[in-house]
């Protein structure tokens, strides 16, 4: 987590786009999912009834359905800012393509710069240029059959300079920062204006035929920690749920955004279903159950892999019960000139955590590479082969093997 936060902090200062068993007793590891047929609740006919937006576009419905089906046997391999974040700033193909010959199947993007107070929409404005670059990347990914996901490192609403709670120096502002965006709060209208920008972007993400591009949106992520101003220290569960519900309803019902799947993604502190659901806003407001997990993989231990698998098993089981999608929405281990790779990090640790104990996950997303370090090795690194071995697993899907995600099957 610290490494990930360092990269985001660096982006702000340099204006460079980045980017044991639990209570349920999930023990024992097996290298792959057993072949197991279970009745499907979801069908082409009823899929909309399980989604947060029953009026979603046909392509968005197809994405929900196909991600759910894919997760039974495979997972997409993705990376944040894959088309613009490069180790050693070696631009060109994505670092995943440099390593494997193929792009990732999932592209991660961020609304951070798009909703920045300095984005004035003018062609010579750096923040607006980032908006154009990000939306262009989304369109390119879609044209390649890839899936798109957005997070949102939203600046705090008082000074709009940071998304880190520790950077808010006024104690009163810090205590009220999340409460201030609640309906009736002093910064609620400002928050609505940010959502207006988000809605404008979503409603103008179209392909070359004019059809809206489906995206996954995961606002207010890692909310169980205290590093972001929307973390658990700064709001009650009910306050968090209220803002989440308002966000979905405002985008969906007021701004008529119908090409979005909503992802609920805490960090890795929850090990039981009751903990995980403590801030869950309800099935009518969520499409995807995720978890961001760096910490359990950070020392390369077998125990850490087992712990990670237990948590993934927990959200996978919840997703089966609720007929939602499950995914590892962020993970990785940052390698630098002073931090060596973990042996078999990808082909054993990540792979085992994602496949043991019949876990069903739609994707895994690694964090962004930048000049000074990488989460996914490009070609020529000591752990490039380890990553390639991971992508060659039968469960792993890159862009070259991604199935048609935006068309519902005929039956």
PDB file of N, CA, C and O in Angstrom, residues 42 60-76 105-106 147-148 215-216 261 287-288 324-327 360-363 402-406:
ATOM      1  N   UNK A  42     -28.251 -16.896 -13.082  1.00  0.00           N
ATOM      2  CA  UNK A  42     -28.290 -15.845 -14.089  1.00  0.00           C
ATOM      3  C   UNK A  42     -28.544 -16.440 -15.468  1.00  0.00           C
ATOM      4  O   UNK A  42     -27.962 -17.460 -15.840  1.00  0.00           O
ATOM      5  N   UNK A  60     -23.690  -3.036 -21.924  1.00  0.00           N
ATOM      6  CA  UNK A  60     -23.345  -3.072 -20.502  1.00  0.00           C
ATOM      7  C   UNK A  60     -23.934  -4.305 -19.838  1.00  0.00           C
ATOM      8  O   UNK A  60     -23.286  -4.938 -18.994  1.00  0.00           O
ATOM      9  N   UNK A  61     -25.138  -4.653 -20.218  1.00  0.00           N
ATOM     10  CA  UNK A  61     -25.747  -5.897 -19.730  1.00  0.00           C
ATOM     11  C   UNK A  61     -24.893  -7.088 -20.157  1.00  0.00           C
ATOM     12  O   UNK A  61     -24.628  -8.002 -19.367  1.00  0.00           O
ATOM     13  N   UNK A  62     -24.461  -7.072 -21.399  1.00  0.00           N
ATOM     14  CA  UNK A  62     -23.624  -8.165 -21.902  1.00  0.00           C
ATOM     15  C   UNK A  62     -22.324  -8.252 -21.119  1.00  0.00           C
ATOM     16  O   UNK A  62     -21.854  -9.362 -20.808  1.00  0.00           O
ATOM     17  N   UNK A  63     -21.734  -7.100 -20.796  1.00  0.00           N
ATOM     18  CA  UNK A  63     -20.490  -7.116 -20.031  1.00  0.00           C
ATOM     19  C   UNK A  63     -20.703  -7.756 -18.668  1.00  0.00           C
ATOM     20  O   UNK A  63     -19.893  -8.586 -18.235  1.00  0.00           O
ATOM     21  N   UNK A  64     -21.770  -7.377 -17.976  1.00  0.00           N
ATOM     22  CA  UNK A  64     -22.077  -7.991 -16.678  1.00  0.00           C
ATOM     23  C   UNK A  64     -22.226  -9.506 -16.828  1.00  0.00           C
ATOM     24  O   UNK A  64     -21.598 -10.283 -16.096  1.00  0.00           O
ATOM     25  N   UNK A  65     -23.047  -9.918 -17.767  1.00  0.00           N
ATOM     26  CA  UNK A  65     -23.312 -11.341 -17.973  1.00  0.00           C
ATOM     27  C   UNK A  65     -22.039 -12.099 -18.323  1.00  0.00           C
ATOM     28  O   UNK A  65     -21.749 -13.160 -17.742  1.00  0.00           O
ATOM     29  N   UNK A  66     -21.270 -11.577 -19.240  1.00  0.00           N
ATOM     30  CA  UNK A  66     -20.080 -12.288 -19.711  1.00  0.00           C
ATOM     31  C   UNK A  66     -18.958 -12.307 -18.681  1.00  0.00           C
ATOM     32  O   UNK A  66     -18.203 -13.284 -18.602  1.00  0.00           O
ATOM     33  N   UNK A  67     -18.821 -11.254 -17.890  1.00  0.00           N
ATOM     34  CA  UNK A  67     -17.837 -11.285 -16.799  1.00  0.00           C
ATOM     35  C   UNK A  67     -18.221 -12.341 -15.764  1.00  0.00           C
ATOM     36  O   UNK A  67     -17.363 -13.060 -15.243  1.00  0.00           O
ATOM     37  N   UNK A  68     -19.506 -12.405 -15.469  1.00  0.00           N
ATOM     38  CA  UNK A  68     -19.975 -13.413 -14.513  1.00  0.00           C
ATOM     39  C   UNK A  68     -19.705 -14.818 -15.032  1.00  0.00           C
ATOM     40  O   UNK A  68     -19.228 -15.687 -14.293  1.00  0.00           O
ATOM     41  N   UNK A  69     -20.002 -15.052 -16.286  1.00  0.00           N
ATOM     42  CA  UNK A  69     -19.781 -16.376 -16.867  1.00  0.00           C
ATOM     43  C   UNK A  69     -18.288 -16.697 -16.970  1.00  0.00           C
ATOM     44  O   UNK A  69     -17.856 -17.820 -16.686  1.00  0.00           O
ATOM     45  N   UNK A  70     -17.496 -15.709 -17.392  1.00  0.00           N
ATOM     46  CA  UNK A  70     -16.053 -15.911 -17.536  1.00  0.00           C
ATOM     47  C   UNK A  70     -15.416 -16.351 -16.228  1.00  0.00           C
ATOM     48  O   UNK A  70     -14.515 -17.189 -16.201  1.00  0.00           O
ATOM     49  N   UNK A  71     -15.896 -15.759 -15.120  1.00  0.00           N
ATOM     50  CA  UNK A  71     -15.251 -15.994 -13.824  1.00  0.00           C
ATOM     51  C   UNK A  71     -15.338 -17.445 -13.363  1.00  0.00           C
ATOM     52  O   UNK A  71     -14.618 -17.844 -12.455  1.00  0.00           O
ATOM     53  N   UNK A  72     -16.192 -18.234 -13.975  1.00  0.00           N
ATOM     54  CA  UNK A  72     -16.288 -19.641 -13.599  1.00  0.00           C
ATOM     55  C   UNK A  72     -15.024 -20.421 -13.961  1.00  0.00           C
ATOM     56  O   UNK A  72     -14.683 -21.391 -13.286  1.00  0.00           O
ATOM     57  N   UNK A  73     -14.339 -19.977 -15.008  1.00  0.00           N
ATOM     58  CA  UNK A  73     -13.181 -20.742 -15.470  1.00  0.00           C
ATOM     59  C   UNK A  73     -11.937 -19.906 -15.738  1.00  0.00           C
ATOM     60  O   UNK A  73     -10.836 -20.454 -15.809  1.00  0.00           O
ATOM     61  N   UNK A  74     -12.100 -18.581 -15.911  1.00  0.00           N
ATOM     62  CA  UNK A  74     -10.969 -17.749 -16.290  1.00  0.00           C
ATOM     63  C   UNK A  74     -11.059 -16.377 -15.625  1.00  0.00           C
ATOM     64  O   UNK A  74     -12.071 -16.039 -15.003  1.00  0.00           O
ATOM     65  N   UNK A  75     -10.001 -15.587 -15.773  1.00  0.00           N
ATOM     66  CA  UNK A  75      -9.979 -14.211 -15.277  1.00  0.00           C
ATOM     67  C   UNK A  75      -9.183 -13.351 -16.259  1.00  0.00           C
ATOM     68  O   UNK A  75      -8.213 -13.810 -16.881  1.00  0.00           O
ATOM     69  N   UNK A  76      -9.608 -12.122 -16.407  1.00  0.00           N
ATOM     70  CA  UNK A  76      -8.868 -11.155 -17.214  1.00  0.00           C
ATOM     71  C   UNK A  76      -7.652 -10.669 -16.443  1.00  0.00           C
ATOM     72  O   UNK A  76      -7.719 -10.462 -15.227  1.00  0.00           O
ATOM     73  N   UNK A 105      -6.027  -7.555 -20.892  1.00  0.00           N
ATOM     74  CA  UNK A 105      -7.441  -7.676 -21.247  1.00  0.00           C
ATOM     75  C   UNK A 105      -8.282  -6.626 -20.532  1.00  0.00           C
ATOM     76  O   UNK A 105      -9.459  -6.445 -20.871  1.00  0.00           O
ATOM     77  N   UNK A 106      -7.694  -5.937 -19.562  1.00  0.00           N
ATOM     78  CA  UNK A 106      -8.396  -4.953 -18.741  1.00  0.00           C
ATOM     79  C   UNK A 106      -7.523  -3.717 -18.606  1.00  0.00           C
ATOM     80  O   UNK A 106      -6.334  -3.829 -18.305  1.00  0.00           O
ATOM     81  N   UNK A 147     -11.743  -4.681 -21.564  1.00  0.00           N
ATOM     82  CA  UNK A 147     -12.676  -4.145 -20.571  1.00  0.00           C
ATOM     83  C   UNK A 147     -12.031  -2.936 -19.908  1.00  0.00           C
ATOM     84  O   UNK A 147     -10.816  -2.923 -19.674  1.00  0.00           O
ATOM     85  N   UNK A 148     -12.839  -1.919 -19.579  1.00  0.00           N
ATOM     86  CA  UNK A 148     -12.357  -0.696 -18.948  1.00  0.00           C
ATOM     87  C   UNK A 148     -12.899  -0.549 -17.531  1.00  0.00           C
ATOM     88  O   UNK A 148     -14.081  -0.824 -17.282  1.00  0.00           O
ATOM     89  N   UNK A 215     -18.329   0.658 -18.960  1.00  0.00           N
ATOM     90  CA  UNK A 215     -17.174   0.756 -18.065  1.00  0.00           C
ATOM     91  C   UNK A 215     -17.568   0.265 -16.683  1.00  0.00           C
ATOM     92  O   UNK A 215     -18.747   0.272 -16.317  1.00  0.00           O
ATOM     93  N   UNK A 216     -16.578  -0.140 -15.918  1.00  0.00           N
ATOM     94  CA  UNK A 216     -16.741  -0.439 -14.500  1.00  0.00           C
ATOM     95  C   UNK A 216     -16.256   0.784 -13.723  1.00  0.00           C
ATOM     96  O   UNK A 216     -15.221   1.355 -14.047  1.00  0.00           O
ATOM     97  N   UNK A 261     -21.106  -0.274 -14.691  1.00  0.00           N
ATOM     98  CA  UNK A 261     -21.227  -1.272 -13.630  1.00  0.00           C
ATOM     99  C   UNK A 261     -20.500  -0.715 -12.405  1.00  0.00           C
ATOM    100  O   UNK A 261     -19.383  -0.202 -12.523  1.00  0.00           O
ATOM    101  N   UNK A 287     -22.668  -3.904  -8.569  1.00  0.00           N
ATOM    102  CA  UNK A 287     -22.591  -4.976  -9.559  1.00  0.00           C
ATOM    103  C   UNK A 287     -21.397  -5.901  -9.325  1.00  0.00           C
ATOM    104  O   UNK A 287     -21.434  -7.063  -9.738  1.00  0.00           O
ATOM    105  N   UNK A 288     -20.362  -5.382  -8.711  1.00  0.00           N
ATOM    106  CA  UNK A 288     -19.112  -6.131  -8.589  1.00  0.00           C
ATOM    107  C   UNK A 288     -18.574  -6.027  -7.167  1.00  0.00           C
ATOM    108  O   UNK A 288     -18.502  -4.932  -6.609  1.00  0.00           O
ATOM    109  N   UNK A 324     -23.509 -11.514  -8.265  1.00  0.00           N
ATOM    110  CA  UNK A 324     -22.677 -10.378  -8.626  1.00  0.00           C
ATOM    111  C   UNK A 324     -21.366 -10.906  -9.207  1.00  0.00           C
ATOM    112  O   UNK A 324     -21.106 -12.111  -9.216  1.00  0.00           O
ATOM    113  N   UNK A 325     -20.542 -10.009  -9.678  1.00  0.00           N
ATOM    114  CA  UNK A 325     -19.218 -10.347 -10.181  1.00  0.00           C
ATOM    115  C   UNK A 325     -18.234 -10.195  -9.021  1.00  0.00           C
ATOM    116  O   UNK A 325     -18.385  -9.307  -8.187  1.00  0.00           O
ATOM    117  N   UNK A 326     -17.218 -11.032  -8.968  1.00  0.00           N
ATOM    118  CA  UNK A 326     -16.140 -10.887  -7.979  1.00  0.00           C
ATOM    119  C   UNK A 326     -14.821 -10.676  -8.708  1.00  0.00           C
ATOM    120  O   UNK A 326     -14.615 -11.191  -9.808  1.00  0.00           O
ATOM    121  N   UNK A 327     -13.918  -9.902  -8.091  1.00  0.00           N
ATOM    122  CA  UNK A 327     -12.622  -9.621  -8.730  1.00  0.00           C
ATOM    123  C   UNK A 327     -11.616  -9.146  -7.704  1.00  0.00           C
ATOM    124  O   UNK A 327     -11.976  -8.628  -6.632  1.00  0.00           O
ATOM    125  N   UNK A 360     -13.955 -17.933  -7.815  1.00  0.00           N
ATOM    126  CA  UNK A 360     -14.400 -17.471  -9.133  1.00  0.00           C
ATOM    127  C   UNK A 360     -14.245 -15.961  -9.198  1.00  0.00           C
ATOM    128  O   UNK A 360     -14.996 -15.214  -8.568  1.00  0.00           O
ATOM    129  N   UNK A 361     -13.235 -15.512  -9.961  1.00  0.00           N
ATOM    130  CA  UNK A 361     -12.923 -14.096 -10.089  1.00  0.00           C
ATOM    131  C   UNK A 361     -12.905 -13.706 -11.554  1.00  0.00           C
ATOM    132  O   UNK A 361     -12.371 -14.431 -12.389  1.00  0.00           O
ATOM    133  N   UNK A 362     -13.461 -12.527 -11.864  1.00  0.00           N
ATOM    134  CA  UNK A 362     -13.534 -12.096 -13.258  1.00  0.00           C
ATOM    135  C   UNK A 362     -12.239 -11.470 -13.737  1.00  0.00           C
ATOM    136  O   UNK A 362     -11.956 -11.495 -14.934  1.00  0.00           O
ATOM    137  N   UNK A 363     -11.466 -10.883 -12.821  1.00  0.00           N
ATOM    138  CA  UNK A 363     -10.211 -10.264 -13.250  1.00  0.00           C
ATOM    139  C   UNK A 363      -9.298  -9.996 -12.071  1.00  0.00           C
ATOM    140  O   UNK A 363      -9.699 -10.037 -10.905  1.00  0.00           O
ATOM    141  N   UNK A 402      -9.224 -12.707 -25.286  1.00  0.00           N
ATOM    142  CA  UNK A 402     -10.452 -12.285 -24.615  1.00  0.00           C
ATOM    143  C   UNK A 402     -11.669 -12.648 -25.461  1.00  0.00           C
ATOM    144  O   UNK A 402     -11.691 -12.414 -26.674  1.00  0.00           O
ATOM    145  N   UNK A 403     -12.676 -13.264 -24.856  1.00  0.00           N
ATOM    146  CA  UNK A 403     -13.885 -13.572 -25.622  1.00  0.00           C
ATOM    147  C   UNK A 403     -14.696 -12.300 -25.887  1.00  0.00           C
ATOM    148  O   UNK A 403     -14.378 -11.228 -25.354  1.00  0.00           O
ATOM    149  N   UNK A 404     -15.734 -12.417 -26.670  1.00  0.00           N
ATOM    150  CA  UNK A 404     -16.605 -11.274 -26.965  1.00  0.00           C
ATOM    151  C   UNK A 404     -17.355 -10.890 -25.693  1.00  0.00           C
ATOM    152  O   UNK A 404     -18.230 -11.623 -25.240  1.00  0.00           O
ATOM    153  N   UNK A 405     -17.024  -9.729 -25.126  1.00  0.00           N
ATOM    154  CA  UNK A 405     -17.584  -9.324 -23.845  1.00  0.00           C
ATOM    155  C   UNK A 405     -18.831  -8.458 -23.983  1.00  0.00           C
ATOM    156  O   UNK A 405     -19.531  -8.241 -22.991  1.00  0.00           O
ATOM    157  N   UNK A 406     -19.121  -7.962 -25.160  1.00  0.00           N
ATOM    158  CA  UNK A 406     -20.160  -6.948 -25.308  1.00  0.00           C
ATOM    159  C   UNK A 406     -21.368  -7.412 -26.118  1.00  0.00           C
ATOM    160  O   UNK A 406     -22.173  -6.596 -26.554  1.00  0.00           O
TER     161      UNK A 406
END
